[in-house]
């Protein structure tokens, strides 16, 4: 047999010197192999607990734990042979664990003793000022006071940056307490490791602790700060004050004043002492505001030029809120003031001016800068230029104005494209179209420099584009121009619709009546005269012609309507009845409207190519009432003819689409014209007669009437409505009609104002046959009509009399 260990050894046995996994492979004389492995390790034992901290006076048990065997022996550093020991002192402890074969392992741990219980003190018994704070003193390990703990009452956390818990016999849990009465006070302090310290102190009454306080409002630098003592003490009085200002300056006055030598924040301390010897102090910051520092630019300027003054004023305390500029001419007169932060000013003459700037802050601090500036005479630059398209020269002409003593001797042109010129009147060829910023800077012999800038446009060719989608034959489509002209805009358009028509509009509508393929061409000329064109090919698809009728046209609910499809060239349909019901694809549907209202049924007709046509009509499902009023009648007389205009309002319950309009005077007409359209209930339109009434003898015409007739087909019967106006505002009786009359006659008269009217009828013997009083509420200014019932009168001649105020008019009629 042969042996091969994982360590490389080839002996039958091997010595193990360290922990780990060991394996061996054994091969017999026939070449067969066999392998095995073994893990060698120390036992898993330790001292519990490990390194630890105990409080002073406590005892802790150190014990060997883990995979212990009954054959193990223990040898502690203190001579104990037990698995555990008890310790109370700080130090390092170790134990040697030995097995039955003599193998051993040494374990160790460190125990730290926390001396916190011996480091806390409330001090000796003593007199105490009521209202003062009581806190612990922190002692070092030797029992001496630790100066690092600051004054009595400082939290220990200030020294060790740890958290401590406090419990006073008063129930307070804060690091310090305020003493409000004499007596015995004790505290228990627990540190973060759980160790506790307890101490107590007996405090006797000395007096009450003063409560120092003072007031010192902020002031501006240079002003006096006035201090007002506001300190108080219970049961006594304050008889000593000690103020400490900047740089060791002090005062023993109760209400001192002080002028600080510089601005900023200053900690001012006040210590007050009562007559019982109780003292307390306070330190509060007192602020002295910095004064603002006014400043501006420029300081050298030229006249006849808008000068922008930039404010450079600064403030360390508070924001700048007010500016007062004073512009003082060489004669000492203040010509202008401004409260703007950065004003503009144009100096009207050269000379030595003063520009003063006063500034104020939100803190109420102010300061003023008085400065003299030199104002020189400046030229007034200007130029003109020619218009050009890309590739053309632009010619510039200098138009600068300057007096002889400020004559221009230098021109600097900047064309905005990296090129310049020093000529007075240059020309320039721009390599790109668009806007170019051109600046002319002129320099006069007195050193004044002034410039002016203008934007020069080199016109571009139009970038022609338009929308031209495929569409359906017979349908109007708007072609939208989308041409873009940089720095300009299109001015002229020329459309060619595949030889079927043309247009000069920008966004024309056009209808192709025959399907097919068409080339659309658009030529655009810009305002500068540049021209370009663009073409597109579109397909025009066949289109159905949607149409329908319905019966009845209107009526009260429930109303059953039969729809009759009149569409041409469609293969499918979609009806929407506009009452919330489901749509239908029937060709000739019937539908019942259950509620009154205005409905807009819609028919969409589709062909096999996807083209569609839509028709929408209006059905009024309402109880039918008809009334339409002509109003606001106006007229115009031109060359012996009378033109009439009036407004008409639909007071019916249904819309109207056809009306007959009539106009007449008492001496001419009537004229009749037809109006068609859509007039919804409550809407008003204006009608102007195309024809004119003859008006050659104005004295024969007394009134003008407008009449509206609603055709019989709309409601099943004829309706008419009339209104009249007079040509003159005077009381006048018109000829009655009809005359002769049968059973009824209309008496008409003109009133200059609304008033009561009295109508009387007499036979030829003078007997009164009728007497009618018309109230003012039933009359109107202008033409009035009243109907008289003649059925009770016998045939013959009758006189009538109309009384209005103090006027009486008479007339005559015949009864047949």
Coordinates of C-alpha atoms in Angstrom, one line a residue, residues 350-568:
X350 CA -22.1 120.0 -20.8
X351 CA -20.3 121.2 -17.6
X352 CA -19.5 120.2 -14.1
X353 CA -22.6 118.7 -12.6
X354 CA -23.2 117.2 -9.1
X355 CA -24.9 113.8 -8.8
X356 CA -25.7 113.1 -5.1
X357 CA -27.0 109.7 -3.9
X358 CA -28.6 109.2 -0.5
X359 CA -29.5 105.6 0.5
X360 CA -31.5 104.2 3.4
X361 CA -31.9 100.7 4.8
X362 CA -34.7 98.7 6.4
X363 CA -33.0 99.4 9.7
X364 CA -33.5 103.2 9.3
X365 CA -29.8 103.9 8.7
X366 CA -28.8 106.5 6.0
X367 CA -25.8 107.9 4.4
X368 CA -25.1 110.3 1.4
X369 CA -22.5 110.4 -1.3
X370 CA -21.8 113.9 -2.8
X371 CA -19.9 113.6 -6.1
X372 CA -19.0 116.0 -9.0
X373 CA -19.1 114.5 -12.5
X374 CA -17.9 116.0 -15.8
X375 CA -20.5 116.2 -18.6
X376 CA -19.1 116.6 -22.1
X377 CA -20.8 117.3 -25.4
X378 CA -21.6 114.1 -27.4
X379 CA -22.7 113.4 -31.0
X380 CA -26.1 111.9 -31.8
X381 CA -25.4 108.8 -34.0
X382 CA -27.9 107.6 -36.6
X383 CA -27.8 105.8 -39.9
X384 CA -30.1 104.5 -42.7
X385 CA -29.8 101.4 -44.9
X386 CA -31.2 99.9 -48.0
X387 CA -33.3 96.7 -48.1
X388 CA -31.8 93.7 -49.8
X389 CA -32.3 90.0 -50.5
X390 CA -29.6 87.4 -49.9
X391 CA -26.8 88.1 -52.4
X392 CA -27.4 91.8 -52.7
X393 CA -25.3 94.6 -51.2
X394 CA -26.7 96.7 -48.3
X395 CA -25.8 100.4 -48.5
X396 CA -25.3 102.3 -45.2
X397 CA -25.5 106.1 -44.9
X398 CA -24.2 107.9 -41.7
X399 CA -26.8 110.4 -40.4
X400 CA -24.9 111.4 -37.2
X401 CA -25.5 114.9 -35.9
X402 CA -22.7 116.8 -34.0
X403 CA -21.7 120.4 -33.3
X404 CA -18.3 121.6 -34.7
X405 CA -16.7 121.3 -31.3
X406 CA -17.8 117.7 -31.1
X407 CA -17.2 116.8 -34.7
X408 CA -17.1 113.1 -35.5
X409 CA -13.7 111.9 -36.7
X410 CA -14.1 108.2 -36.3
X411 CA -16.7 105.7 -37.5
X412 CA -16.8 102.1 -36.4
X413 CA -19.3 99.8 -38.1
X414 CA -19.9 96.3 -36.7
X415 CA -22.0 94.3 -39.1
X416 CA -22.7 91.5 -36.6
X417 CA -21.1 88.8 -38.8
X418 CA -17.5 89.3 -37.7
X419 CA -16.7 92.0 -40.3
X420 CA -16.3 95.7 -39.6
X421 CA -15.7 99.0 -41.5
X422 CA -14.3 102.4 -40.7
X423 CA -15.9 104.2 -43.6
X424 CA -18.5 106.9 -43.0
X425 CA -20.9 105.4 -45.6
X426 CA -20.0 101.7 -46.3
X427 CA -21.7 98.9 -48.1
X428 CA -21.7 95.3 -47.1
X429 CA -22.7 91.9 -48.5
X430 CA -24.1 89.6 -45.9
X431 CA -23.4 85.9 -46.5
X432 CA -26.5 84.7 -44.6
X433 CA -30.1 85.7 -44.7
X434 CA -32.0 86.7 -41.6
X435 CA -31.5 89.5 -39.0
X436 CA -28.2 91.0 -38.5
X437 CA -27.4 93.4 -35.6
X438 CA -25.5 96.4 -37.0
X439 CA -23.9 98.8 -34.6
X440 CA -22.5 102.2 -35.5
X441 CA -20.1 103.7 -33.0
X442 CA -19.0 107.3 -33.5
X443 CA -16.2 109.2 -31.7
X444 CA -16.1 112.9 -31.5
X445 CA -13.0 115.1 -31.1
X446 CA -13.8 115.8 -27.5
X447 CA -13.6 112.0 -26.7
X448 CA -17.3 111.3 -26.4
X449 CA -18.2 108.0 -27.8
X450 CA -21.8 107.0 -28.6
X451 CA -23.4 104.2 -30.5
X452 CA -26.7 103.1 -32.0
X453 CA -27.8 99.7 -33.0
X454 CA -30.3 98.6 -35.6
X455 CA -31.4 95.2 -36.9
X456 CA -30.8 94.7 -40.6
X457 CA -32.9 92.1 -42.3
X458 CA -31.5 90.2 -45.3
X459 CA -34.6 88.6 -46.7
X460 CA -34.9 84.8 -47.2
X461 CA -36.6 82.7 -49.8
X462 CA -39.9 81.2 -48.7
X463 CA -39.8 77.6 -47.4
X464 CA -43.0 76.6 -49.1
X465 CA -45.1 73.9 -47.4
X466 CA -48.8 73.1 -47.1
X467 CA -51.2 70.4 -45.9
X468 CA -52.8 68.4 -48.7
X469 CA -54.2 65.1 -47.5
X470 CA -56.1 62.5 -49.6
X471 CA -59.8 63.5 -49.6
X472 CA -63.2 62.5 -50.9
X473 CA -64.8 63.8 -54.1
X474 CA -67.4 66.4 -53.7
X475 CA -66.3 67.5 -50.2
X476 CA -64.7 70.9 -49.7
X477 CA -61.2 70.7 -48.1
X478 CA -59.2 73.6 -46.8
X479 CA -55.6 73.6 -47.9
X480 CA -53.5 75.2 -45.2
X481 CA -50.4 77.1 -46.1
X482 CA -47.5 76.3 -43.8
X483 CA -44.9 78.4 -45.5
X484 CA -42.2 79.8 -43.4
X485 CA -40.2 82.9 -44.3
X486 CA -37.4 83.7 -41.9
X487 CA -37.5 87.3 -40.7
X488 CA -40.5 88.0 -43.0
X489 CA -43.8 86.6 -44.0
X490 CA -45.6 85.4 -47.1
X491 CA -47.4 88.1 -49.1
X492 CA -48.8 86.4 -52.2
X493 CA -50.0 82.9 -52.9
X494 CA -50.8 81.1 -56.1
X495 CA -52.5 77.7 -55.9
X496 CA -52.9 75.3 -58.8
X497 CA -55.3 72.4 -58.0
X498 CA -54.2 70.0 -60.7
X499 CA -55.6 72.1 -63.5
X500 CA -59.1 72.0 -62.0
X501 CA -58.9 75.4 -60.5
X502 CA -56.7 78.0 -58.8
X503 CA -56.7 80.5 -55.9
X504 CA -54.8 83.4 -54.6
X505 CA -55.9 83.0 -51.0
X506 CA -53.5 81.9 -48.3
X507 CA -55.7 79.0 -47.1
X508 CA -58.3 78.3 -49.8
X509 CA -61.1 75.8 -49.8
X510 CA -61.4 73.6 -52.9
X511 CA -63.6 70.8 -53.9
X512 CA -62.6 68.1 -56.4
X513 CA -65.9 66.9 -58.0
X514 CA -64.3 63.9 -59.7
X515 CA -62.2 61.2 -58.1
X516 CA -58.7 60.7 -59.3
X517 CA -55.1 61.7 -58.7
X518 CA -54.2 65.4 -58.8
X519 CA -51.0 67.4 -58.4
X520 CA -51.3 70.4 -56.0
X521 CA -48.8 73.2 -56.6
X522 CA -48.3 76.3 -54.4
X523 CA -46.1 79.3 -55.4
X524 CA -45.4 81.8 -52.6
X525 CA -43.9 85.2 -52.8
X526 CA -42.6 86.9 -49.6
X527 CA -43.0 90.6 -48.7
X528 CA -39.5 91.2 -50.0
X529 CA -40.4 89.7 -53.4
X530 CA -38.7 86.3 -53.0
X531 CA -40.5 83.4 -54.7
X532 CA -40.5 79.6 -54.3
X533 CA -42.9 76.8 -55.0
X534 CA -43.8 73.3 -53.8
X535 CA -46.0 70.4 -55.2
X536 CA -47.7 67.4 -53.7
X537 CA -49.8 64.5 -55.2
X538 CA -53.1 63.7 -53.6
X539 CA -55.8 61.0 -54.2
X540 CA -59.4 62.0 -54.5
X541 CA -61.8 59.2 -53.5
X542 CA -65.5 58.9 -54.5
X543 CA -67.9 60.3 -51.9
X544 CA -71.5 59.4 -51.1
X545 CA -74.2 62.2 -50.9
X546 CA -75.9 62.0 -47.5
X547 CA -79.4 63.4 -47.2
X548 CA -82.7 62.6 -45.5
X549 CA -86.2 63.9 -44.8
X550 CA -88.5 63.3 -41.9
X551 CA -92.2 63.6 -41.2
X552 CA -93.8 65.2 -39.3
X553 CA -91.4 68.2 -39.0
X554 CA -92.5 69.1 -35.4
X555 CA -95.1 68.4 -32.8
X556 CA -95.7 67.8 -29.1
X557 CA -94.3 64.7 -27.4
X558 CA -94.6 61.8 -27.7
X559 CA -93.8 62.4 -31.4
X560 CA -93.1 59.4 -33.8
X561 CA -91.0 60.5 -36.7
X562 CA -90.4 58.5 -39.9
X563 CA -87.0 59.1 -41.4
X564 CA -86.6 58.8 -45.1
X565 CA -83.1 58.1 -46.4
X566 CA -82.3 60.1 -49.6
X567 CA -78.5 59.2 -49.6
X568 CA -76.8 58.4 -52.9

